[in-house]
Amino acid sequence: MPRDVMNSLIQKIARQARLTFRGVGSSGDAKSFAENVTQLRKLVSEIRAEDLKIHPRSSAQAPASPPVTYMHICETDGFSMGVFLLKGGSSIPLHDHPGMHGMLKVLYGKVLIRGFDKAEAPPPGTAGSVLRAVLRSTGEYSDSSPPCLLSPHRDNLHQISAVDGPAAFLDILAPPYDPEDGRDCHYYKLLPPSQAPSPASPEQSAAGASEAVWLLEIPQPDDFWCGGEPYPGPIVSV
Ligand SMILES: [Fe+2]
């Protein structure tokens, strides 16, 4: 492989992601994991659209084209990496990443991300498709923002919306989605308070009641689908 390809920033990111997420979920040294995440975050914060030969899209695109497209870059057992491109006005609906870590870096445009934490246990007497969660974070991210992180227990569910025109972001997920290993992607919608199950106990209603929300698992929304397109940037080898 030519030296300039070996040394591309996206190749360095892939190498660091492989190192960071090797054996996550098995035994592992928490300290070195944290150090590796810090290093990965530093590299990811430097990446720009030009490094991946990605050019900002105009908002005038064929109406029939998918609202969101994905450019696959690479995948190992430990992580997957790619770029999501959102048309202006489009959203990736609220979804989860079971048992996974994630790192997201905006390449162009601006996105609004709302992150939720799952409550520890489903409340007694509720159907399996209803979930109690807490709104953890709401923030706008642009290409000058630091990466946005999620983990198995923090900001694990999120909704991502393009703000003021098209947007794109680099996405690293570890381990990758794998329905056969319990990591399928589920979609949710917020239940209006009038449809929320009544609290099982007074303590439960008191605990964080102001932030607590109810989520209903839903099929993939009809207005959301994700197309694919080739990744135009430097070759990545993992
Ligand atoms: Fe996601």
PDB file of C-alpha atoms and ligand atoms in Angstrom:
ATOM      1  CA  MET A   1       0.000   0.000   0.000  1.00  0.00           C
ATOM      2  CA  PRO A   2       1.399   3.452  -0.881  1.00  0.00           C
ATOM      3  CA  ARG A   3       2.740   5.433   2.039  1.00  0.00           C
ATOM      4  CA  ASP A   4       0.257   8.331   1.680  1.00  0.00           C
ATOM      5  CA  VAL A   5      -2.647   5.856   1.910  1.00  0.00           C
ATOM      6  CA  MET A   6      -1.076   4.136   4.928  1.00  0.00           C
ATOM      7  CA  ASN A   7      -0.792   7.494   6.640  1.00  0.00           C
ATOM      8  CA  SER A   8      -4.186   8.952   5.807  1.00  0.00           C
ATOM      9  CA  LEU A   9      -6.078  10.238   8.824  1.00  0.00           C
ATOM     10  CA  ILE A  10      -8.990   7.881   8.193  1.00  0.00           C
ATOM     11  CA  GLN A  11      -6.535   4.945   8.143  1.00  0.00           C
ATOM     12  CA  LYS A  12      -5.109   6.102  11.483  1.00  0.00           C
ATOM     13  CA  ILE A  13      -8.640   6.345  12.863  1.00  0.00           C
ATOM     14  CA  ALA A  14      -9.409   2.805  11.675  1.00  0.00           C
ATOM     15  CA  ARG A  15      -6.224   1.496  13.271  1.00  0.00           C
ATOM     16  CA  GLN A  16      -6.992   3.252  16.557  1.00  0.00           C
ATOM     17  CA  ALA A  17     -10.615   2.038  16.504  1.00  0.00           C
ATOM     18  CA  ARG A  18      -9.425  -1.536  15.974  1.00  0.00           C
ATOM     19  CA  LEU A  19      -7.082  -1.204  18.937  1.00  0.00           C
ATOM     20  CA  THR A  20      -9.668   0.502  21.148  1.00  0.00           C
ATOM     21  CA  PHE A  21     -12.501  -1.918  20.528  1.00  0.00           C
ATOM     22  CA  ARG A  22     -10.538  -5.138  20.438  1.00  0.00           C
ATOM     23  CA  GLY A  23     -12.146  -7.442  22.984  1.00  0.00           C
ATOM     24  CA  VAL A  24     -14.616  -4.875  24.323  1.00  0.00           C
ATOM     25  CA  GLY A  25     -17.248  -6.691  26.327  1.00  0.00           C
ATOM     26  CA  SER A  26     -14.932  -9.489  27.372  1.00  0.00           C
ATOM     27  CA  SER A  27     -12.235  -9.008  29.949  1.00  0.00           C
ATOM     28  CA  GLY A  28     -10.497  -5.726  29.536  1.00  0.00           C
ATOM     29  CA  ASP A  29      -8.425  -3.107  31.209  1.00  0.00           C
ATOM     30  CA  ALA A  30     -10.795  -0.192  31.890  1.00  0.00           C
ATOM     31  CA  LYS A  31      -7.950   2.281  32.143  1.00  0.00           C
ATOM     32  CA  SER A  32      -6.373   1.457  28.823  1.00  0.00           C
ATOM     33  CA  PHE A  33      -9.827   1.386  27.225  1.00  0.00           C
ATOM     34  CA  ALA A  34     -10.464   4.929  28.449  1.00  0.00           C
ATOM     35  CA  GLU A  35      -7.036   6.036  27.196  1.00  0.00           C
ATOM     36  CA  ASN A  36      -7.679   4.459  23.821  1.00  0.00           C
ATOM     37  CA  VAL A  37     -11.087   6.142  23.556  1.00  0.00           C
ATOM     38  CA  THR A  38      -9.433   9.485  24.336  1.00  0.00           C
ATOM     39  CA  GLN A  39      -6.871   8.914  21.595  1.00  0.00           C
ATOM     40  CA  LEU A  40      -9.558   7.844  19.111  1.00  0.00           C
ATOM     41  CA  ARG A  41     -11.638  10.882  19.986  1.00  0.00           C
ATOM     42  CA  LYS A  42      -8.641  13.126  19.342  1.00  0.00           C
ATOM     43  CA  LEU A  43      -8.053  11.650  15.881  1.00  0.00           C
ATOM     44  CA  VAL A  44     -11.753  11.716  14.977  1.00  0.00           C
ATOM     45  CA  SER A  45     -12.037  15.364  16.024  1.00  0.00           C
ATOM     46  CA  GLU A  46      -9.490  16.236  13.291  1.00  0.00           C
ATOM     47  CA  ILE A  47     -11.299  14.586  10.388  1.00  0.00           C
ATOM     48  CA  ARG A  48     -12.843  16.848   7.755  1.00  0.00           C
ATOM     49  CA  ALA A  49     -15.054  16.174   4.737  1.00  0.00           C
ATOM     50  CA  GLU A  50     -12.106  16.906   2.374  1.00  0.00           C
ATOM     51  CA  ASP A  51     -10.061  14.114   3.990  1.00  0.00           C
ATOM     52  CA  LEU A  52     -12.711  11.671   2.781  1.00  0.00           C
ATOM     53  CA  LYS A  53     -13.205  13.386  -0.607  1.00  0.00           C
ATOM     54  CA  ILE A  54     -16.762  14.179   0.373  1.00  0.00           C
ATOM     55  CA  HIS A  55     -18.317  17.384  -0.919  1.00  0.00           C
ATOM     56  CA  PRO A  56     -21.248  19.126   0.712  1.00  0.00           C
ATOM     57  CA  ARG A  57     -24.446  18.446  -1.206  1.00  0.00           C
ATOM     58  CA  SER A  58     -26.848  21.112  -2.265  1.00  0.00           C
ATOM     59  CA  SER A  59     -30.346  20.796  -0.880  1.00  0.00           C
ATOM     60  CA  ALA A  60     -31.700  20.369  -4.425  1.00  0.00           C
ATOM     61  CA  GLN A  61     -31.712  16.594  -4.829  1.00  0.00           C
ATOM     62  CA  ALA A  62     -34.124  14.300  -6.573  1.00  0.00           C
ATOM     63  CA  PRO A  63     -37.199  13.959  -4.365  1.00  0.00           C
ATOM     64  CA  ALA A  64     -37.280  10.191  -4.914  1.00  0.00           C
ATOM     65  CA  SER A  65     -33.743   9.687  -3.632  1.00  0.00           C
ATOM     66  CA  PRO A  66     -33.426   8.209  -0.122  1.00  0.00           C
ATOM     67  CA  PRO A  67     -33.580  10.724   2.753  1.00  0.00           C
ATOM     68  CA  VAL A  68     -30.398   9.180   4.146  1.00  0.00           C
ATOM     69  CA  THR A  69     -27.546   7.319   2.469  1.00  0.00           C
ATOM     70  CA  TYR A  70     -24.653   5.362   3.954  1.00  0.00           C
ATOM     71  CA  MET A  71     -21.106   5.044   2.649  1.00  0.00           C
ATOM     72  CA  HIS A  72     -19.496   1.929   4.106  1.00  0.00           C
ATOM     73  CA  ILE A  73     -15.787   2.412   4.878  1.00  0.00           C
ATOM     74  CA  CYS A  74     -14.767  -0.714   6.788  1.00  0.00           C
ATOM     75  CA  GLU A  75     -15.851  -3.315   9.314  1.00  0.00           C
ATOM     76  CA  THR A  76     -14.193  -5.811  11.663  1.00  0.00           C
ATOM     77  CA  ASP A  77     -15.646  -7.974  14.454  1.00  0.00           C
ATOM     78  CA  GLY A  78     -14.871  -5.078  16.765  1.00  0.00           C
ATOM     79  CA  PHE A  79     -16.220  -2.035  14.953  1.00  0.00           C
ATOM     80  CA  SER A  80     -17.837  -0.635  11.825  1.00  0.00           C
ATOM     81  CA  MET A  81     -17.152   2.738  10.253  1.00  0.00           C
ATOM     82  CA  GLY A  82     -18.971   4.713   7.577  1.00  0.00           C
ATOM     83  CA  VAL A  83     -20.501   8.035   6.619  1.00  0.00           C
ATOM     84  CA  PHE A  84     -24.185   8.945   6.834  1.00  0.00           C
ATOM     85  CA  LEU A  85     -25.446  11.685   4.504  1.00  0.00           C
ATOM     86  CA  LEU A  86     -28.741  13.334   5.388  1.00  0.00           C
ATOM     87  CA  LYS A  87     -30.811  15.358   2.943  1.00  0.00           C
ATOM     88  CA  GLY A  88     -32.028  18.722   4.185  1.00  0.00           C
ATOM     89  CA  GLY A  89     -34.993  18.319   6.510  1.00  0.00           C
ATOM     90  CA  SER A  90     -34.431  14.592   7.037  1.00  0.00           C
ATOM     91  CA  SER A  91     -33.934  12.678  10.277  1.00  0.00           C
ATOM     92  CA  ILE A  92     -32.663   9.344  11.434  1.00  0.00           C
ATOM     93  CA  PRO A  93     -35.524   8.336  13.737  1.00  0.00           C
ATOM     94  CA  LEU A  94     -34.999   7.526  17.400  1.00  0.00           C
ATOM     95  CA  HIS A  95     -33.163   4.176  17.572  1.00  0.00           C
ATOM     96  CA  ASP A  96     -30.919   2.173  19.880  1.00  0.00           C
ATOM     97  CA  HIS A  97     -27.476   0.519  19.778  1.00  0.00           C
ATOM     98  CA  PRO A  98     -27.798  -2.450  22.155  1.00  0.00           C
ATOM     99  CA  GLY A  99     -24.624  -2.987  24.178  1.00  0.00           C
ATOM    100  CA  MET A 100     -22.636  -0.806  21.779  1.00  0.00           C
ATOM    101  CA  HIS A 101     -20.321   2.192  21.867  1.00  0.00           C
ATOM    102  CA  GLY A 102     -20.497   4.908  19.233  1.00  0.00           C
ATOM    103  CA  MET A 103     -18.639   7.966  18.049  1.00  0.00           C
ATOM    104  CA  LEU A 104     -20.072  10.462  15.576  1.00  0.00           C
ATOM    105  CA  LYS A 105     -18.314  13.416  13.925  1.00  0.00           C
ATOM    106  CA  VAL A 106     -20.082  15.927  11.693  1.00  0.00           C
ATOM    107  CA  LEU A 107     -18.336  16.466   8.337  1.00  0.00           C
ATOM    108  CA  TYR A 108     -20.573  19.188   6.916  1.00  0.00           C
ATOM    109  CA  GLY A 109     -23.855  20.861   7.776  1.00  0.00           C
ATOM    110  CA  LYS A 110     -25.437  20.810  11.175  1.00  0.00           C
ATOM    111  CA  VAL A 111     -27.330  18.095  13.059  1.00  0.00           C
ATOM    112  CA  LEU A 112     -29.493  18.139  16.151  1.00  0.00           C
ATOM    113  CA  ILE A 113     -28.924  15.078  18.347  1.00  0.00           C
ATOM    114  CA  ARG A 114     -31.218  14.076  21.174  1.00  0.00           C
ATOM    115  CA  GLY A 115     -29.759  11.316  23.337  1.00  0.00           C
ATOM    116  CA  PHE A 116     -31.675   9.108  25.763  1.00  0.00           C
ATOM    117  CA  ASP A 117     -30.666   6.598  28.429  1.00  0.00           C
ATOM    118  CA  LYS A 118     -32.709   3.433  28.883  1.00  0.00           C
ATOM    119  CA  ALA A 119     -34.073   2.996  32.373  1.00  0.00           C
ATOM    120  CA  GLU A 120     -32.494   0.069  34.218  1.00  0.00           C
ATOM    121  CA  ALA A 121     -35.473  -2.257  34.130  1.00  0.00           C
ATOM    122  CA  PRO A 122     -38.852  -2.167  32.408  1.00  0.00           C
ATOM    123  CA  PRO A 123     -41.577  -1.308  34.912  1.00  0.00           C
ATOM    124  CA  PRO A 124     -43.693  -4.215  36.149  1.00  0.00           C
ATOM    125  CA  GLY A 125     -46.911  -4.780  34.283  1.00  0.00           C
ATOM    126  CA  THR A 126     -45.953  -2.989  31.071  1.00  0.00           C
ATOM    127  CA  ALA A 127     -45.782  -4.555  27.670  1.00  0.00           C
ATOM    128  CA  GLY A 128     -42.322  -5.415  26.344  1.00  0.00           C
ATOM    129  CA  SER A 129     -42.509  -2.826  23.598  1.00  0.00           C
ATOM    130  CA  VAL A 130     -42.780   0.116  26.014  1.00  0.00           C
ATOM    131  CA  LEU A 131     -39.630   1.474  27.532  1.00  0.00           C
ATOM    132  CA  ARG A 132     -38.902   4.009  30.210  1.00  0.00           C
ATOM    133  CA  ALA A 133     -36.049   6.352  29.351  1.00  0.00           C
ATOM    134  CA  VAL A 134     -34.513   9.637  30.350  1.00  0.00           C
ATOM    135  CA  LEU A 135     -33.606  12.471  28.020  1.00  0.00           C
ATOM    136  CA  ARG A 136     -29.868  12.739  28.612  1.00  0.00           C
ATOM    137  CA  SER A 137     -28.701  15.354  26.131  1.00  0.00           C
ATOM    138  CA  THR A 138     -29.804  17.669  23.358  1.00  0.00           C
ATOM    139  CA  GLY A 139     -27.225  19.421  21.227  1.00  0.00           C
ATOM    140  CA  GLU A 140     -26.409  20.845  17.823  1.00  0.00           C
ATOM    141  CA  TYR A 141     -23.220  19.649  16.163  1.00  0.00           C
ATOM    142  CA  SER A 142     -21.367  21.102  13.188  1.00  0.00           C
ATOM    143  CA  ASP A 143     -18.004  20.342  11.574  1.00  0.00           C
ATOM    144  CA  SER A 144     -16.274  22.414  14.249  1.00  0.00           C
ATOM    145  CA  SER A 145     -17.888  20.470  17.113  1.00  0.00           C
ATOM    146  CA  PRO A 146     -16.090  17.702  18.954  1.00  0.00           C
ATOM    147  CA  PRO A 147     -17.236  14.111  18.343  1.00  0.00           C
ATOM    148  CA  CYS A 148     -20.490  13.014  19.963  1.00  0.00           C
ATOM    149  CA  LEU A 149     -20.186   9.805  22.003  1.00  0.00           C
ATOM    150  CA  LEU A 150     -22.590   7.105  23.092  1.00  0.00           C
ATOM    151  CA  SER A 151     -22.033   4.022  25.247  1.00  0.00           C
ATOM    152  CA  PRO A 152     -24.072   0.978  26.323  1.00  0.00           C
ATOM    153  CA  HIS A 153     -25.512   2.943  29.255  1.00  0.00           C
ATOM    154  CA  ARG A 154     -25.283   6.581  28.249  1.00  0.00           C
ATOM    155  CA  ASP A 155     -26.983   8.306  25.305  1.00  0.00           C
ATOM    156  CA  ASN A 156     -27.513   4.823  23.864  1.00  0.00           C
ATOM    157  CA  LEU A 157     -30.702   5.876  22.066  1.00  0.00           C
ATOM    158  CA  HIS A 158     -30.635   8.862  19.783  1.00  0.00           C
ATOM    159  CA  GLN A 159     -32.433  10.782  17.101  1.00  0.00           C
ATOM    160  CA  ILE A 160     -30.406  12.741  14.544  1.00  0.00           C
ATOM    161  CA  SER A 161     -31.941  15.517  12.446  1.00  0.00           C
ATOM    162  CA  ALA A 162     -30.375  17.655   9.732  1.00  0.00           C
ATOM    163  CA  VAL A 163     -30.755  21.342  10.608  1.00  0.00           C
ATOM    164  CA  ASP A 164     -30.746  24.143   7.999  1.00  0.00           C
ATOM    165  CA  GLY A 165     -29.911  21.967   4.984  1.00  0.00           C
ATOM    166  CA  PRO A 166     -28.039  18.738   4.219  1.00  0.00           C
ATOM    167  CA  ALA A 167     -25.516  17.257   6.648  1.00  0.00           C
ATOM    168  CA  ALA A 168     -23.077  14.358   6.850  1.00  0.00           C
ATOM    169  CA  PHE A 169     -21.267  12.620   9.683  1.00  0.00           C
ATOM    170  CA  LEU A 170     -18.657   9.951  10.196  1.00  0.00           C
ATOM    171  CA  ASP A 171     -20.013   7.129  12.370  1.00  0.00           C
ATOM    172  CA  ILE A 172     -18.077   4.493  14.309  1.00  0.00           C
ATOM    173  CA  LEU A 173     -20.020   1.727  16.074  1.00  0.00           C
ATOM    174  CA  ALA A 174     -18.444  -0.882  18.322  1.00  0.00           C
ATOM    175  CA  PRO A 175     -19.200  -3.705  18.098  1.00  0.00           C
ATOM    176  CA  PRO A 176     -21.130  -3.490  14.814  1.00  0.00           C
ATOM    177  CA  TYR A 177     -24.856  -4.190  14.677  1.00  0.00           C
ATOM    178  CA  ASP A 178     -25.403  -7.950  14.497  1.00  0.00           C
ATOM    179  CA  PRO A 179     -28.957  -9.275  14.950  1.00  0.00           C
ATOM    180  CA  GLU A 180     -27.590 -12.804  15.432  1.00  0.00           C
ATOM    181  CA  ASP A 181     -25.609 -11.608  18.424  1.00  0.00           C
ATOM    182  CA  GLY A 182     -28.388  -9.591  20.091  1.00  0.00           C
ATOM    183  CA  ARG A 183     -27.515  -6.272  18.472  1.00  0.00           C
ATOM    184  CA  ASP A 184     -30.433  -5.427  16.198  1.00  0.00           C
ATOM    185  CA  CYS A 185     -31.517  -1.825  15.619  1.00  0.00           C
ATOM    186  CA  HIS A 186     -34.911  -0.952  17.139  1.00  0.00           C
ATOM    187  CA  TYR A 187     -36.907   2.199  16.425  1.00  0.00           C
ATOM    188  CA  TYR A 188     -38.951   4.102  18.977  1.00  0.00           C
ATOM    189  CA  LYS A 189     -41.342   6.988  19.275  1.00  0.00           C
ATOM    190  CA  LEU A 190     -42.027   9.166  22.280  1.00  0.00           C
ATOM    191  CA  LEU A 191     -45.357   8.406  23.887  1.00  0.00           C
ATOM    192  CA  PRO A 192     -47.394  11.487  24.713  1.00  0.00           C
ATOM    193  CA  PRO A 193     -47.897  11.743  28.501  1.00  0.00           C
ATOM    194  CA  SER A 194     -51.614  10.998  28.047  1.00  0.00           C
ATOM    195  CA  GLN A 195     -50.735   7.532  26.673  1.00  0.00           C
ATOM    196  CA  ALA A 196     -47.971   6.748  29.167  1.00  0.00           C
ATOM    197  CA  PRO A 197     -48.496   3.834  31.541  1.00  0.00           C
ATOM    198  CA  SER A 198     -49.343   4.968  35.062  1.00  0.00           C
ATOM    199  CA  PRO A 199     -46.430   4.731  37.479  1.00  0.00           C
ATOM    200  CA  ALA A 200     -46.176   1.447  39.332  1.00  0.00           C
ATOM    201  CA  SER A 201     -45.433   3.106  42.632  1.00  0.00           C
ATOM    202  CA  PRO A 202     -45.286   6.592  44.143  1.00  0.00           C
ATOM    203  CA  GLU A 203     -41.483   6.325  44.404  1.00  0.00           C
ATOM    204  CA  GLN A 204     -41.233   5.615  40.710  1.00  0.00           C
ATOM    205  CA  SER A 205     -43.299   8.647  39.821  1.00  0.00           C
ATOM    206  CA  ALA A 206     -41.154  10.814  42.074  1.00  0.00           C
ATOM    207  CA  ALA A 207     -37.807   9.602  40.749  1.00  0.00           C
ATOM    208  CA  GLY A 208     -36.718  11.933  37.981  1.00  0.00           C
ATOM    209  CA  ALA A 209     -40.293  12.427  36.868  1.00  0.00           C
ATOM    210  CA  SER A 210     -39.481  15.664  35.074  1.00  0.00           C
ATOM    211  CA  GLU A 211     -36.978  14.039  32.707  1.00  0.00           C
ATOM    212  CA  ALA A 212     -38.536  10.584  32.369  1.00  0.00           C
ATOM    213  CA  VAL A 213     -40.231   9.711  29.108  1.00  0.00           C
ATOM    214  CA  TRP A 214     -41.927   6.637  27.714  1.00  0.00           C
ATOM    215  CA  LEU A 215     -40.818   5.169  24.420  1.00  0.00           C
ATOM    216  CA  LEU A 216     -42.853   2.815  22.284  1.00  0.00           C
ATOM    217  CA  GLU A 217     -41.004   0.424  19.989  1.00  0.00           C
ATOM    218  CA  ILE A 218     -42.229   0.874  16.429  1.00  0.00           C
ATOM    219  CA  PRO A 219     -41.396  -0.627  13.026  1.00  0.00           C
ATOM    220  CA  GLN A 220     -38.982   1.358  10.880  1.00  0.00           C
ATOM    221  CA  PRO A 221     -40.946   4.529   9.961  1.00  0.00           C
ATOM    222  CA  ASP A 222     -42.238   4.659   6.355  1.00  0.00           C
ATOM    223  CA  ASP A 223     -40.641   8.021   5.652  1.00  0.00           C
ATOM    224  CA  PHE A 224     -37.177   6.790   6.647  1.00  0.00           C
ATOM    225  CA  TRP A 225     -35.010   4.523   4.593  1.00  0.00           C
ATOM    226  CA  CYS A 226     -31.301   4.404   4.016  1.00  0.00           C
ATOM    227  CA  GLY A 227     -29.704   3.958   0.613  1.00  0.00           C
ATOM    228  CA  GLY A 228     -26.092   3.106  -0.093  1.00  0.00           C
ATOM    229  CA  GLU A 229     -23.431   4.764  -2.175  1.00  0.00           C
ATOM    230  CA  PRO A 230     -19.705   4.215  -2.716  1.00  0.00           C
ATOM    231  CA  TYR A 231     -17.214   5.747  -0.325  1.00  0.00           C
ATOM    232  CA  PRO A 232     -14.928   8.028  -2.379  1.00  0.00           C
ATOM    233  CA  GLY A 233     -12.115   8.541   0.155  1.00  0.00           C
ATOM    234  CA  PRO A 234      -8.725   6.926   0.818  1.00  0.00           C
ATOM    235  CA  ILE A 235      -8.669   3.130   0.990  1.00  0.00           C
ATOM    236  CA  VAL A 236      -8.811   1.840   4.542  1.00  0.00           C
ATOM    237  CA  SER A 237      -7.286  -1.465   5.484  1.00  0.00           C
ATOM    238  CA  VAL A 238      -8.103  -3.163   8.799  1.00  0.00           C
TER     239      VAL A 238
HETATM  240 FE    FE B   1     -27.269   5.703  15.721  1.00  0.00          FE
END
